[in-house]
mmCIF file of C-alpha atoms and ligand atoms in Angstrom:
data_model
loop_
_atom_site.group_PDB
_atom_site.id
_atom_site.type_symbol
_atom_site.label_atom_id
_atom_site.label_comp_id
_atom_site.label_asym_id
_atom_site.label_seq_id
_atom_site.Cartn_x
_atom_site.Cartn_y
_atom_site.Cartn_z
ATOM 1 C CA MET O 25 39.201 -9.726 -16.592
ATOM 2 C CA LEU O 26 37.227 -9.597 -13.960
ATOM 3 C CA GLU O 27 38.971 -7.392 -12.208
ATOM 4 C CA LYS O 28 38.356 -4.807 -14.411
ATOM 5 C CA LYS O 29 34.667 -5.432 -14.700
ATOM 6 C CA ILE O 30 34.270 -5.274 -10.613
ATOM 7 C CA LEU O 31 36.198 -1.894 -10.668
ATOM 8 C CA VAL O 32 33.957 -0.771 -13.323
ATOM 9 C CA ALA O 33 30.811 -1.659 -11.593
ATOM 10 C CA ALA O 34 31.720 -0.418 -8.012
ATOM 11 C CA SER O 35 32.344 2.849 -9.920
ATOM 12 C CA ILE O 36 29.285 2.953 -11.681
ATOM 13 C CA PHE O 37 27.902 2.188 -8.081
ATOM 14 C CA ALA O 38 29.849 4.549 -6.247
ATOM 15 C CA VAL O 39 28.500 7.457 -8.494
ATOM 16 C CA ALA O 40 25.265 6.542 -8.384
ATOM 17 C CA LEU O 41 25.071 6.717 -5.472
ATOM 18 C CA PHE O 42 26.582 10.357 -5.217
ATOM 19 C CA GLY O 43 24.175 10.916 -7.621
ATOM 20 C CA VAL O 44 21.069 9.760 -5.359
ATOM 21 C CA ILE O 45 22.092 11.424 -1.768
ATOM 22 C CA ALA O 46 22.975 14.842 -4.583
ATOM 23 C CA LEU O 47 19.183 14.332 -5.869
ATOM 24 C CA SER O 48 18.226 13.987 -2.057
ATOM 25 C CA VAL O 49 19.798 17.244 -0.617
ATOM 26 C CA ARG O 50 18.768 19.028 -3.760
ATOM 27 C CA LEU O 51 15.029 17.977 -4.168
ATOM 28 C CA PHE O 52 14.045 16.845 -0.845
ATOM 29 C CA GLY O 53 16.158 18.859 1.537
ATOM 30 C CA ILE O 54 16.909 15.606 3.117
ATOM 31 C CA ASP O 55 20.354 16.469 4.942
ATOM 32 C CA LEU O 56 23.032 15.226 7.047
ATOM 33 C CA PRO O 57 23.123 16.638 10.862
ATOM 34 C CA THR O 58 25.518 19.394 11.231
ATOM 35 C CA CYS O 59 28.273 19.848 14.012
ATOM 36 C CA LEU O 60 28.945 23.470 13.874
ATOM 37 C CA THR O 61 32.267 23.565 15.362
ATOM 38 C CA ASP O 62 32.652 26.934 14.776
ATOM 39 C CA VAL O 63 29.947 27.890 17.580
ATOM 40 C CA ARG O 64 31.551 28.050 20.853
ATOM 41 C CA PRO O 65 30.300 26.099 23.612
ATOM 42 C CA PHE O 66 27.739 27.596 26.007
ATOM 43 C CA LYS O 67 27.075 27.438 29.776
ATOM 44 C CA ASP O 68 23.947 29.752 29.755
ATOM 45 C CA ALA O 69 20.353 28.234 28.323
ATOM 46 C CA LYS O 70 17.996 30.484 26.262
ATOM 47 C CA VAL O 71 16.111 31.052 23.977
ATOM 48 C CA ILE O 72 15.806 33.817 20.980
ATOM 49 C CA GLU O 73 13.076 34.843 18.955
ATOM 50 C CA GLN O 74 14.698 35.954 15.713
ATOM 51 C CA GLY O 75 11.495 36.959 14.032
ATOM 52 C CA PRO O 76 7.874 36.615 13.493
ATOM 53 C CA LYS O 77 8.056 32.000 13.986
ATOM 54 C CA ARG O 78 11.658 32.023 13.713
ATOM 55 C CA TYR O 79 13.638 30.958 17.126
ATOM 56 C CA GLU O 80 16.641 29.813 18.500
ATOM 57 C CA ILE O 81 16.969 27.831 21.209
ATOM 58 C CA HIS O 82 20.517 26.676 22.997
ATOM 59 C CA TYR O 83 19.685 23.946 25.185
ATOM 60 C CA VAL O 84 22.078 23.232 27.865
ATOM 61 C CA ALA O 85 22.085 19.630 29.033
ATOM 62 C CA ARG O 86 23.435 18.326 32.121
ATOM 63 C CA MET O 87 22.892 15.585 35.230
ATOM 64 C CA TRP O 88 19.804 15.090 34.823
ATOM 65 C CA LYS O 89 17.782 18.128 33.025
ATOM 66 C CA PHE O 90 17.619 20.520 29.932
ATOM 67 C CA GLU O 91 17.560 24.092 29.829
ATOM 68 C CA PRO O 92 15.675 25.776 28.755
ATOM 69 C CA ALA O 93 12.719 23.137 30.601
ATOM 70 C CA ASN O 94 9.639 24.712 28.655
ATOM 71 C CA VAL O 95 9.683 26.707 25.470
ATOM 72 C CA THR O 96 6.504 27.758 23.806
ATOM 73 C CA MET O 97 6.288 28.649 20.271
ATOM 74 C CA PRO O 98 3.428 29.105 17.661
ATOM 75 C CA PRO O 99 2.829 26.422 14.807
ATOM 76 C CA GLY O 100 4.786 26.532 12.140
ATOM 77 C CA SER O 101 7.212 28.251 13.920
ATOM 78 C CA THR O 102 11.234 26.486 12.888
ATOM 79 C CA ALA O 103 13.898 26.154 15.607
ATOM 80 C CA ASP O 104 17.390 26.171 15.688
ATOM 81 C CA VAL O 105 18.623 23.806 17.960
ATOM 82 C CA TYR O 106 21.751 24.006 19.683
ATOM 83 C CA VAL O 107 22.940 21.998 22.591
ATOM 84 C CA ALA O 108 25.775 22.190 24.545
ATOM 85 C CA SER O 109 26.507 19.853 27.494
ATOM 86 C CA ALA O 110 27.648 20.440 30.693
ATOM 87 C CA ASP O 111 29.204 17.433 32.086
ATOM 88 C CA VAL O 112 28.678 13.946 30.233
ATOM 89 C CA THR O 113 27.726 12.653 27.007
ATOM 90 C CA HIS O 114 24.383 13.035 26.663
ATOM 91 C CA GLY O 115 21.633 12.879 23.533
ATOM 92 C CA LEU O 116 19.409 15.176 23.048
ATOM 93 C CA GLN O 117 15.695 13.934 20.787
ATOM 94 C CA ILE O 118 12.691 15.800 20.253
ATOM 95 C CA ILE O 119 9.875 13.345 20.055
ATOM 96 C CA GLY O 120 7.635 13.235 17.121
ATOM 97 C CA THR O 121 10.281 15.308 14.920
ATOM 98 C CA ASN O 122 13.761 14.104 13.234
ATOM 99 C CA VAL O 123 16.539 15.747 15.558
ATOM 100 C CA ASN O 124 18.009 13.152 17.630
ATOM 101 C CA LEU O 125 21.563 15.191 18.622
ATOM 102 C CA GLU O 126 24.613 13.701 20.597
ATOM 103 C CA VAL O 127 25.086 16.223 23.325
ATOM 104 C CA VAL O 128 29.519 15.679 23.190
ATOM 105 C CA PRO O 129 30.857 17.928 25.908
ATOM 106 C CA GLY O 130 33.136 20.493 24.393
ATOM 107 C CA ALA O 131 31.668 20.590 21.061
ATOM 108 C CA VAL O 132 27.489 22.417 20.008
ATOM 109 C CA ASN O 133 25.594 20.193 17.834
ATOM 110 C CA PHE O 134 23.090 21.433 15.893
ATOM 111 C CA ALA O 135 19.817 20.979 14.039
ATOM 112 C CA ARG O 136 16.707 22.965 12.529
ATOM 113 C CA VAL O 137 13.400 21.728 13.189
ATOM 114 C CA LYS O 138 10.136 22.764 11.505
ATOM 115 C CA PHE O 139 6.325 22.700 14.150
ATOM 116 C CA ASP O 140 3.848 22.858 12.082
ATOM 117 C CA LYS O 141 1.595 20.913 14.116
ATOM 118 C CA ALA O 142 0.232 21.986 17.305
ATOM 119 C CA GLY O 143 1.054 19.700 20.745
ATOM 120 C CA ASP O 144 3.343 19.433 23.464
ATOM 121 C CA TYR O 145 6.731 18.016 21.947
ATOM 122 C CA LEU O 146 9.100 16.254 24.652
ATOM 123 C CA VAL O 147 12.365 16.209 24.375
ATOM 124 C CA VAL O 148 14.203 13.667 26.048
ATOM 125 C CA CYS O 149 17.798 12.176 26.718
ATOM 126 C CA ASN O 150 18.749 9.001 24.708
ATOM 127 C CA GLU O 151 22.443 8.751 25.957
ATOM 128 C CA TYR O 152 22.183 6.839 29.044
ATOM 129 C CA CYS O 153 24.083 9.360 31.451
ATOM 130 C CA GLY O 154 23.754 8.197 35.047
ATOM 131 C CA MET O 155 21.313 7.205 37.832
ATOM 132 C CA GLN O 156 18.144 10.117 36.981
ATOM 133 C CA HIS O 157 18.920 9.458 33.077
ATOM 134 C CA HIS O 158 15.346 8.149 32.364
ATOM 135 C CA ASN O 159 13.609 11.244 34.101
ATOM 136 C CA MET O 160 15.954 13.446 31.975
ATOM 137 C CA ALA O 161 13.544 15.528 29.687
ATOM 138 C CA ALA O 162 12.099 18.884 28.352
ATOM 139 C CA ARG O 163 9.220 19.839 26.568
ATOM 140 C CA ILE O 164 8.713 22.747 23.455
ATOM 141 C CA HIS O 165 4.700 23.783 23.331
ATOM 142 C CA VAL O 166 3.818 24.083 20.611
ATOM 143 C CA SER O 167 0.099 26.402 20.159
ATOM 144 C CA GLU O 168 -1.062 29.472 19.229
ATOM 145 C CA LYS O 169 -1.361 30.998 22.669
ATOM 146 C CA SER O 170 1.929 32.219 24.618
ATOM 147 C CA VAL O 171 1.084 31.048 27.482
ATOM 148 C CA ALA O 172 2.807 27.196 28.590
ATOM 149 C CA PRO O 173 -0.525 24.779 29.576
ATOM 150 C CA PRO O 174 -0.056 24.394 33.199
ATOM 151 C CA VAL O 175 1.304 20.900 34.562
ATOM 152 C CA ALA O 176 -0.240 20.441 37.412
ATOM 153 C CA ALA O 177 -4.146 19.953 37.712
ATOM 154 C CA ALA O 178 -6.383 22.345 39.281
ATOM 155 C CA SER O 179 -9.494 20.467 40.919
ATOM 156 C CA VAL O 180 -11.545 21.512 37.760
ATOM 157 C CA PRO O 181 -13.089 18.124 36.999
ATOM 158 C CA THR O 182 -12.245 17.406 33.211
ATOM 159 C CA SER O 183 -12.999 14.214 30.659
ATOM 160 C CA GLY O 184 -10.528 11.615 30.252
ATOM 161 C CA SER O 185 -10.343 12.705 26.620
ATOM 162 C CA ASP O 186 -9.391 16.630 27.800
ATOM 163 C CA LEU O 187 -7.021 15.068 30.150
ATOM 164 C CA VAL O 188 -5.206 13.001 27.244
ATOM 165 C CA ALA O 189 -5.178 16.279 25.656
ATOM 166 C CA LYS O 190 -4.173 17.792 28.282
ATOM 167 C CA TYR O 191 -1.015 15.832 28.835
ATOM 168 C CA ALA O 192 -0.443 15.387 25.171
ATOM 169 C CA CYS O 193 -0.475 11.756 25.358
ATOM 170 C CA THR O 194 -1.413 12.104 21.164
ATOM 171 C CA ALA O 195 1.709 13.326 20.398
ATOM 172 C CA CYS O 196 3.424 9.320 20.570
ATOM 173 C CA HIS O 197 -0.058 7.921 20.953
ATOM 174 C CA SER O 198 -2.962 7.760 17.800
ATOM 175 C CA LEU O 199 -6.730 7.058 18.640
ATOM 176 C CA ASP O 200 -7.083 5.463 15.220
ATOM 177 C CA GLY O 201 -4.543 2.538 15.281
ATOM 178 C CA SER O 202 -1.423 4.546 13.063
ATOM 179 C CA PRO O 203 1.493 3.565 14.691
ATOM 180 C CA MET O 204 3.569 6.585 16.445
ATOM 181 C CA THR O 205 6.462 6.689 18.685
ATOM 182 C CA GLY O 206 3.803 4.881 20.770
ATOM 183 C CA PRO O 207 1.349 2.013 20.409
ATOM 184 C CA THR O 208 -2.064 3.821 19.705
ATOM 185 C CA PHE O 209 -4.683 3.730 21.731
ATOM 186 C CA LYS O 210 -7.497 2.289 20.208
ATOM 187 C CA GLY O 211 -8.287 -1.318 21.428
ATOM 188 C CA LEU O 212 -5.428 -0.888 23.918
ATOM 189 C CA TYR O 213 -7.798 -1.630 26.305
ATOM 190 C CA GLY O 214 -7.943 -4.827 27.389
ATOM 191 C CA SER O 215 -5.912 -6.138 25.037
ATOM 192 C CA LYS O 216 -2.579 -8.289 25.015
ATOM 193 C CA ARG O 217 0.400 -7.102 24.436
ATOM 194 C CA ILE O 218 4.019 -8.987 24.145
ATOM 195 C CA LEU O 219 6.606 -6.980 25.715
ATOM 196 C CA ALA O 220 10.517 -6.798 24.896
ATOM 197 C CA ASP O 221 11.276 -9.517 26.564
ATOM 198 C CA GLY O 222 9.001 -11.858 25.410
ATOM 199 C CA THR O 223 6.673 -12.099 28.040
ATOM 200 C CA THR O 224 2.923 -10.859 27.803
ATOM 201 C CA VAL O 225 0.444 -9.022 29.788
ATOM 202 C CA THR O 226 -3.174 -7.851 29.705
ATOM 203 C CA ALA O 227 -3.731 -4.065 29.385
ATOM 204 C CA ASP O 228 -5.896 -3.505 32.323
ATOM 205 C CA GLU O 229 -6.142 -0.836 34.370
ATOM 206 C CA ALA O 230 -2.878 -1.888 36.608
ATOM 207 C CA TYR O 231 -0.798 -2.045 33.392
ATOM 208 C CA LEU O 232 -1.782 0.991 31.943
ATOM 209 C CA THR O 233 -1.464 2.990 35.394
ATOM 210 C CA GLU O 234 1.864 1.474 35.830
ATOM 211 C CA SER O 235 2.468 2.086 32.170
ATOM 212 C CA ILE O 236 2.045 5.768 32.676
ATOM 213 C CA ASN O 237 3.366 6.419 35.960
ATOM 214 C CA ASN O 238 6.762 4.035 34.843
ATOM 215 C CA PRO O 239 6.589 3.423 31.107
ATOM 216 C CA ASN O 240 9.528 1.748 30.851
ATOM 217 C CA ALA O 241 8.642 -1.524 33.665
ATOM 218 C CA LYS O 242 6.554 -3.044 30.717
ATOM 219 C CA VAL O 243 8.186 -1.781 27.056
ATOM 220 C CA VAL O 244 5.818 -3.706 24.365
ATOM 221 C CA LYS O 245 8.006 -5.075 21.758
ATOM 222 C CA GLY O 246 9.140 -2.815 18.781
ATOM 223 C CA PHE O 247 8.666 0.096 20.526
ATOM 224 C CA ASP O 248 11.794 1.934 22.542
ATOM 225 C CA PRO O 249 11.677 2.755 25.518
ATOM 226 C CA VAL O 250 11.913 6.979 25.117
ATOM 227 C CA MET O 251 8.539 7.672 27.055
ATOM 228 C CA PRO O 252 9.540 10.061 29.997
ATOM 229 C CA PRO O 253 7.281 8.747 33.497
ATOM 230 C CA MET O 254 4.030 11.092 33.558
ATOM 231 C CA PRO O 255 3.559 13.252 36.938
ATOM 232 C CA ILE O 256 0.079 12.772 36.610
ATOM 233 C CA PRO O 257 -2.196 12.744 40.023
ATOM 234 C CA PRO O 258 -3.942 9.203 40.271
ATOM 235 C CA ASN O 259 -7.272 10.442 40.415
ATOM 236 C CA GLU O 260 -6.522 11.543 36.974
ATOM 237 C CA VAL O 261 -4.695 8.230 35.897
ATOM 238 C CA HIS O 262 -7.881 6.649 36.553
ATOM 239 C CA GLN O 263 -9.833 8.929 34.448
ATOM 240 C CA ILE O 264 -7.559 8.614 31.671
ATOM 241 C CA VAL O 265 -7.799 4.753 31.815
ATOM 242 C CA GLU O 266 -11.491 4.922 31.890
ATOM 243 C CA TYR O 267 -11.022 6.934 28.525
ATOM 244 C CA LEU O 268 -9.175 4.406 26.578
ATOM 245 C CA GLU O 269 -11.450 1.973 27.279
ATOM 246 C CA THR O 270 -13.940 3.449 25.603
ATOM 247 C CA LEU O 271 -11.684 3.310 22.157
ATOM 248 C CA LYS O 272 -12.684 -0.049 21.101
HETATM 249 CU CU1 CUA Q 26 20.615 12.786 30.155
HETATM 250 CU CU2 CUA Q 26 20.377 10.439 29.517
#
């Protein structure tokens, strides 16, 4: 009978699906984010160094910041990320990693992440949480040095490429044309950009300056509005744009 055949087919499909899930968990370590119900919600943010290259970060999300705002660890470190909310629902996403947690009041969510590559990793809120939602961000500095790179620029002359490295632009923008979290820098200057609303702009100095200062004003089609506004002084923005012009 037809019903029987459908039932048998569905059962085989279900068993195969469980097999694939079991395989991906065992062989590739792909796992679902775990909601740790046995961790009590906390109010104090902290970073615990559990051992060499083993860290535990307790993030507290509140309107409109993450604490701790800056965490530094050497490349190759594994971090256990716990996050609790001090007020409303937020989202914690670490750009360039698989970490994307819902931050729910009264619960603690957890993710484990390994930072193989040095760089600045942005921690952003991806759940609308009020007026300053788009400014809600923190950083994880993955570098050999135990000191965080300075955020404010001293009046030392630097090149545009130094600035791109300093502000960790390449954590999300490639220099060789490959797509990452954000559009590649290669060939960007002077190109036509199609925006999320279907309109077209030219990536000239004015557009690039705006996109650094206020990234979500004109988001390119196909990309998420996840870049936080960068507090970069105008003279440095100009240097960065001049550098982008050289990346044909
Ligand atoms: Cu917190 Cu959006």
